[in-house]
Short mmCIF file of C-alpha atoms and ligand atoms in Angstrom, two decimals:
data_model
loop_
_atom_site.label_atom_id
_atom_site.label_comp_id
_atom_site.label_asym_id
_atom_site.label_seq_id
_atom_site.Cartn_x
_atom_site.Cartn_y
_atom_site.Cartn_z
CA MET A 127 88.79 92.83 91.56
CA THR A 128 88.34 89.96 89.47
CA ALA A 129 88.20 89.07 86.06
CA ASP A 130 87.15 86.22 83.71
CA HIS A 131 89.82 84.77 81.63
CA VAL A 132 89.62 82.09 79.03
CA LEU A 133 92.33 79.98 77.68
CA GLU A 134 91.58 78.69 74.06
CA PHE A 135 92.94 77.21 71.25
CA PRO A 136 90.17 77.71 68.67
CA GLY A 137 91.96 75.40 66.11
CA GLY A 138 92.73 72.74 68.71
CA TYR A 139 95.85 71.91 70.17
CA THR A 140 97.84 69.40 68.38
CA ARG A 141 100.30 67.04 70.20
CA THR A 142 101.89 63.73 69.63
CA THR A 143 100.78 60.68 71.83
CA GLY A 144 104.01 58.55 71.76
CA PRO A 145 103.62 54.88 70.84
CA VAL A 146 101.70 53.61 73.94
CA ILE A 147 98.83 55.97 74.29
CA GLY A 148 98.79 55.90 70.37
CA ARG A 149 98.19 52.23 70.21
CA PHE A 150 95.55 52.42 72.95
CA LEU A 151 93.78 55.27 70.96
CA THR A 152 94.25 53.60 67.55
CA GLU A 153 92.67 50.49 69.05
CA LEU A 154 89.88 52.65 70.25
CA ARG A 155 89.03 53.99 66.97
CA ASP A 156 88.61 50.39 65.96
CA GLY A 157 86.25 49.76 68.90
CA ARG A 158 88.66 47.83 71.06
CA LEU A 159 89.93 48.15 74.54
CA VAL A 160 93.46 47.30 74.99
CA GLY A 161 95.99 47.17 77.78
CA VAL A 162 99.62 46.82 78.28
CA ARG A 163 101.56 44.49 80.35
CA THR A 164 104.20 45.23 82.86
CA GLY A 165 107.24 43.38 83.60
CA GLU A 166 105.60 42.06 86.45
CA GLY A 167 102.55 40.73 84.40
CA ARG A 168 99.80 43.34 85.34
CA THR A 169 97.64 44.96 82.75
CA LEU A 170 97.66 48.83 82.77
CA VAL A 171 94.61 50.43 81.32
CA PRO A 172 94.92 53.04 80.29
CA PRO A 173 98.30 52.33 79.32
CA LEU A 174 101.44 54.16 80.46
CA GLU A 175 104.69 53.98 79.04
CA TYR A 176 106.35 53.16 82.54
CA ASP A 177 105.12 51.08 85.36
CA PRO A 178 104.00 53.25 88.23
CA ALA A 179 104.89 50.51 90.71
CA THR A 180 108.56 50.03 89.74
CA GLY A 181 109.45 52.74 87.24
CA ASP A 182 110.47 50.20 84.54
CA PRO A 183 109.12 50.56 80.90
CA VAL A 184 106.26 48.49 80.27
CA THR A 185 106.85 45.20 77.90
CA GLY A 186 105.01 46.22 74.66
CA GLU A 187 102.77 43.23 75.02
CA TRP A 188 99.15 44.26 74.53
CA VAL A 189 95.99 42.53 75.69
CA GLU A 190 92.32 43.31 74.84
CA VAL A 191 90.25 44.00 78.00
CA GLY A 192 86.64 44.69 78.57
CA PRO A 193 84.78 45.81 77.14
CA ALA A 194 82.60 45.56 80.32
CA GLY A 195 83.86 46.51 83.81
CA THR A 196 83.35 47.03 87.46
CA VAL A 197 82.82 50.55 88.74
CA THR A 198 85.23 50.91 91.83
CA ALA A 199 84.30 54.38 92.73
CA SER A 200 82.45 57.44 91.61
CA ALA A 201 81.48 61.02 92.08
CA TRP A 202 77.78 62.28 91.04
CA VAL A 203 77.73 65.33 88.63
CA ARG A 204 74.47 66.88 89.41
CA ARG A 205 74.85 69.92 86.92
CA PRO A 206 76.73 68.69 83.87
CA LEU A 207 79.01 71.51 82.51
CA ASP A 208 79.62 72.71 78.75
CA GLY A 209 82.00 69.97 77.32
CA HIS A 210 81.12 67.22 79.77
CA PRO A 211 80.27 64.08 78.03
CA LEU A 212 76.50 63.86 79.08
CA ASP A 213 73.94 66.89 79.15
CA ARG A 214 71.96 65.27 82.05
CA PRO A 215 73.10 64.25 85.75
CA PHE A 216 75.86 61.60 85.39
CA ALA A 217 78.92 60.24 87.35
CA TRP A 218 82.41 60.22 86.79
CA ALA A 219 83.60 56.60 87.82
CA LEU A 220 86.82 54.74 88.21
CA ILE A 221 85.92 51.52 85.93
CA ARG A 222 88.31 48.50 86.14
CA LEU A 223 87.74 46.88 82.64
CA ASP A 224 87.73 42.98 82.48
CA GLY A 225 91.27 41.58 82.41
CA ALA A 226 92.61 45.04 83.60
CA ASP A 227 94.58 45.68 86.93
CA THR A 228 94.07 49.55 86.84
CA ALA A 229 91.07 51.64 86.54
CA LEU A 230 90.41 54.31 83.87
CA VAL A 231 88.09 57.27 84.42
CA HIS A 232 84.99 57.50 82.32
CA ALA A 233 81.71 59.05 82.51
CA VAL A 234 78.58 56.69 83.59
CA ASP A 235 75.04 57.22 82.48
CA ALA A 236 73.34 55.79 85.48
CA GLY A 237 70.12 57.82 86.14
CA ASN A 238 70.74 58.57 89.96
CA PRO A 239 73.58 58.17 92.27
CA LYS A 240 71.95 55.51 94.09
CA ALA A 241 72.27 53.23 91.10
CA LEU A 242 76.03 53.06 90.99
CA PRO A 243 77.31 51.69 94.14
CA PRO A 244 80.83 50.23 93.98
CA GLY A 245 80.71 46.74 92.18
CA THR A 246 78.06 47.88 89.60
CA ARG A 247 78.84 46.27 86.12
CA VAL A 248 79.25 48.66 83.18
CA ARG A 249 79.43 48.59 79.55
CA PRO A 250 80.72 51.13 77.00
CA VAL A 251 78.55 53.14 74.94
CA TRP A 252 80.41 53.76 71.76
CA ARG A 253 79.80 56.72 69.28
CA ALA A 254 79.02 55.88 65.69
CA THR A 255 81.94 57.89 64.48
CA ARG A 256 85.37 57.23 66.03
CA THR A 257 88.20 59.15 65.75
CA GLY A 258 90.85 57.82 67.90
CA HIS A 259 90.15 59.68 71.15
CA ILE A 260 88.86 58.55 74.85
CA THR A 261 85.74 60.36 73.72
CA ASP A 262 85.24 57.40 71.20
CA ILE A 263 83.36 55.84 74.08
CA SER A 264 80.39 58.27 74.79
CA HIS A 265 79.94 56.91 78.20
CA PHE A 266 79.46 53.87 80.09
CA ALA A 267 76.06 52.38 81.26
CA PRO A 268 75.11 49.95 83.83
CA GLU A 269 74.61 46.38 82.56
CA VAL A 270 70.94 45.19 82.30
CA THR A 271 70.15 43.23 85.50
CA LYS A 272 66.45 43.27 85.47
CA ILE A 273 63.22 43.66 83.09
CA VAL A 274 59.82 43.87 83.55
CA SER A 275 58.12 41.13 82.06
CA PRO A 276 54.12 41.26 81.18
CA ILE A 277 52.86 37.75 82.04
CA ARG A 278 49.97 36.22 80.76
CA ALA A 279 49.14 32.43 80.40
CA ALA A 280 46.51 31.40 78.18
CA TYR A 281 45.93 27.51 78.38
CA LYS A 282 43.34 24.93 77.62
CA LEU A 283 42.58 22.52 80.09
CA THR A 284 41.49 18.93 79.19
CA ALA A 285 39.07 17.35 81.83
CA SER A 286 39.78 13.82 82.90
CA PRO A 287 36.86 11.68 81.49
CA ALA A 288 35.58 11.48 85.12
CA LEU A 289 35.56 15.18 85.39
CA THR A 290 34.02 15.60 82.29
CA ARG A 291 31.15 13.40 83.21
CA PHE A 292 30.94 15.30 86.87
CA LEU A 293 30.99 18.86 84.85
CA HIS A 294 28.18 17.67 82.46
CA GLY A 295 26.34 16.68 85.43
CA VAL A 296 26.50 20.31 87.01
CA ARG A 297 25.58 21.89 83.73
CA ASP A 298 22.37 19.87 84.03
CA GLY A 299 21.97 20.64 87.87
CA ILE A 300 22.98 17.68 89.55
CA PHE A 301 25.89 16.09 91.32
CA ILE A 302 27.43 13.05 89.88
CA GLY A 303 29.59 10.84 92.43
CA GLY A 304 31.39 7.62 92.14
CA ARG A 305 30.87 4.74 94.85
CA CYS A 306 33.84 2.29 95.34
CA ALA A 307 32.72 -1.27 95.29
CA VAL A 308 35.27 -2.53 97.67
CA CYS A 309 34.98 0.11 100.68
CA ASP A 310 31.55 1.57 99.75
CA LYS A 311 32.73 5.09 100.07
CA VAL A 312 30.92 7.59 97.68
CA TYR A 313 33.09 10.69 96.30
CA VAL A 314 32.22 13.71 94.57
CA PRO A 315 33.20 14.99 92.44
CA TYR A 316 33.19 11.83 90.25
CA ARG A 317 36.21 9.89 90.02
CA LEU A 318 37.62 6.61 88.68
CA THR A 319 39.64 5.50 91.19
CA CYS A 320 39.09 5.16 94.87
CA PRO A 321 41.66 7.37 96.75
CA GLY A 322 41.07 5.26 99.85
CA CYS A 323 41.83 1.69 98.36
CA GLY A 324 43.21 2.41 94.98
CA ASN A 325 40.29 0.33 93.51
CA PRO A 326 38.81 1.35 90.36
CA ILE A 327 35.11 2.96 90.51
CA SER A 328 32.93 1.97 88.15
CA GLU A 329 29.41 2.83 90.09
CA GLU A 330 27.98 6.42 89.20
CA VAL A 331 25.72 7.99 91.86
CA THR A 332 23.66 11.04 91.35
CA LEU A 333 23.69 12.83 94.59
CA PRO A 334 21.25 15.52 95.69
CA ASP A 335 22.16 19.23 95.72
CA THR A 336 21.57 19.41 99.51
CA GLY A 337 24.20 19.07 102.18
CA THR A 338 25.78 20.04 105.47
CA ILE A 339 28.51 22.49 106.10
CA THR A 340 31.34 20.75 107.87
CA THR A 341 33.98 23.54 108.01
CA PHE A 342 34.05 27.05 106.73
CA ALA A 343 36.07 30.28 106.24
CA ILE A 344 34.91 33.86 106.22
CA ASN A 345 37.27 35.42 103.47
CA ASN A 346 37.76 39.32 103.62
CA LEU A 347 39.75 39.62 100.61
CA PRO A 348 38.26 39.93 97.19
CA ASP A 349 38.03 36.87 94.86
CA PRO A 350 36.71 37.18 91.51
CA ARG A 351 34.73 34.08 91.86
CA ALA A 352 32.94 35.49 95.02
CA PRO A 353 30.08 38.29 94.35
CA GLU A 354 31.07 40.09 97.57
CA VAL A 355 33.35 40.85 100.42
CA PRO A 356 33.61 39.37 102.96
CA PHE A 357 32.25 35.92 101.53
CA VAL A 358 32.19 32.52 103.25
CA SER A 359 33.84 29.51 101.32
CA ALA A 360 32.92 25.83 102.97
CA TYR A 361 33.34 22.23 102.78
CA ILE A 362 29.82 20.95 102.23
CA LEU A 363 29.20 17.19 102.77
CA LEU A 364 26.36 16.41 100.23
CA ASP A 365 23.79 14.06 101.55
CA GLY A 366 24.85 10.39 100.62
CA ALA A 367 28.48 11.48 99.99
CA ASP A 368 31.45 10.50 102.27
CA ILE A 369 34.00 13.41 101.51
CA PRO A 370 32.72 17.10 101.36
CA MET A 371 33.37 19.59 98.32
CA ILE A 372 34.48 22.97 98.67
CA ALA A 373 31.96 25.81 97.54
CA LEU A 374 30.61 29.22 98.39
CA VAL A 375 28.11 29.72 101.07
CA GLY A 376 25.44 32.78 100.35
CA GLY A 377 22.19 34.06 101.05
CA ILE A 378 22.98 34.77 104.64
CA PRO A 379 25.09 36.88 106.40
CA ALA A 380 28.78 35.93 106.93
CA HIS A 381 28.76 35.79 110.70
CA GLU A 382 25.85 33.45 110.82
CA VAL A 383 27.32 30.84 109.05
CA ARG A 384 27.97 27.81 111.37
CA GLN A 385 29.07 24.33 111.13
CA GLY A 386 26.11 21.63 110.85
CA MET A 387 24.13 24.36 108.82
CA ARG A 388 22.00 22.49 106.34
CA VAL A 389 22.37 24.09 102.74
CA ARG A 390 21.14 23.70 99.29
CA ALA A 391 22.71 24.71 96.07
CA VAL A 392 21.37 27.66 94.09
CA TRP A 393 22.08 27.12 90.52
CA VAL A 394 22.62 29.97 87.90
CA PRO A 395 19.91 29.80 85.24
CA GLU A 396 19.91 27.08 82.78
CA ASP A 397 20.65 29.28 79.71
CA GLU A 398 23.75 30.76 81.48
CA ARG A 399 25.18 27.58 82.45
CA THR A 400 28.55 26.44 81.10
CA LEU A 401 30.76 23.41 81.62
CA SER A 402 32.09 24.56 84.91
CA MET A 403 31.55 24.87 88.72
CA SER A 404 30.23 28.57 88.16
CA ASN A 405 27.11 26.97 87.56
CA ILE A 406 26.63 26.84 91.31
CA LYS A 407 26.05 30.26 92.45
CA TRP A 408 26.39 29.19 96.00
CA PHE A 409 24.74 27.10 98.62
CA ALA A 410 22.16 29.09 100.88
CA PRO A 411 20.58 27.46 104.11
CA THR A 412 17.60 25.36 103.81
CA GLY A 413 16.18 26.56 107.03
CA GLU A 414 16.27 22.90 108.30
CA PRO A 415 17.77 22.20 112.12
CA ASP A 416 21.50 22.01 112.27
CA VAL A 417 23.14 18.64 111.80
CA GLU A 418 25.10 17.12 114.65
CA LEU A 419 28.45 16.58 113.29
ZN1 LIG B 49 37.77 2.02 97.73
#
C-alpha cells in the first residue's frame, strides 16, 4: 500500500541566512557574484562560514568573481519537473566562476547535452527583478562561440589602361595584343610591360580570332561561366601570339577536343556585348587539319 504525501509551507518558510550567505545573496540582488576568501587564500563560491578544507572560519574578505565561468561537470535533465528553473530540457551543472576555487550548481540552458562538455564557458542570465535568492540568476547559458555570417562582396574593378584597351577590342570582336620591341614577343591580352624582359610595350597588334588549342581540361563541375557540363576550358594560342589565352571550347563533344585542334572564336551578337570576356561565347573547331605543336 502506498500513499502520496506533500509537505508544503504555503506561505513560505522563513529562515535567516547568517552573515556569509546573506552577503552573497545581497550582492546577488545587486547583480554581482562574490566569493569569500579562506585563510589559505582560496575563494569559495558559493561562500561558506567555515573552510571545508581546514575547518577554520573564513576571513571575511570578499572578492567579486565571474560573471562567466567554466562547466566542470553536468547532468542532463530530459523532462523538467515543476519548480525546475527551465521548462525545457536543460542541464544541472557545476560551474566554476572565473576567480573562484570552488564550483556552484546551477542550471544551464544548452539546447542539447552534447553542447555542454566539461570546459564549456557559460554566463549567467539574470532575472529582471531580483530578490536576493539564487534564482536571481534564471540560469546560465553557453557563451557565444560561433555565428553564421552571410557573405556578399560587391566591388568595382577598375581595369588598367591596357586591359581597358583589350576589352574595347573584344567588344568590337577583335583581339588586341602588344609586341615587345626588344624580344619581339606578342602578348595577348594587351599589356604595357613585357613579362619576359620588363621593357615597356608600345606597339599594339591586332590579332585574328583563330588559333590552336595547346592544352585543355574537361570539367565535370558546373561553372556559371560555362553553358553546360561537361565543358572544356583550353589554352588557345591565337595566330600571331606567343602566349596562349584561356577560353572555353564549344561546338564539339568534350571528348573530341584535342591538342593541336584549330579553333575560331564564336562571338555573342553585337547588341549583347559588354566590356568583358563573356563577349566570346567559346572557341569552336574550324575544321582545318590539326597543327603539330
Ligand atoms: Zn620583351
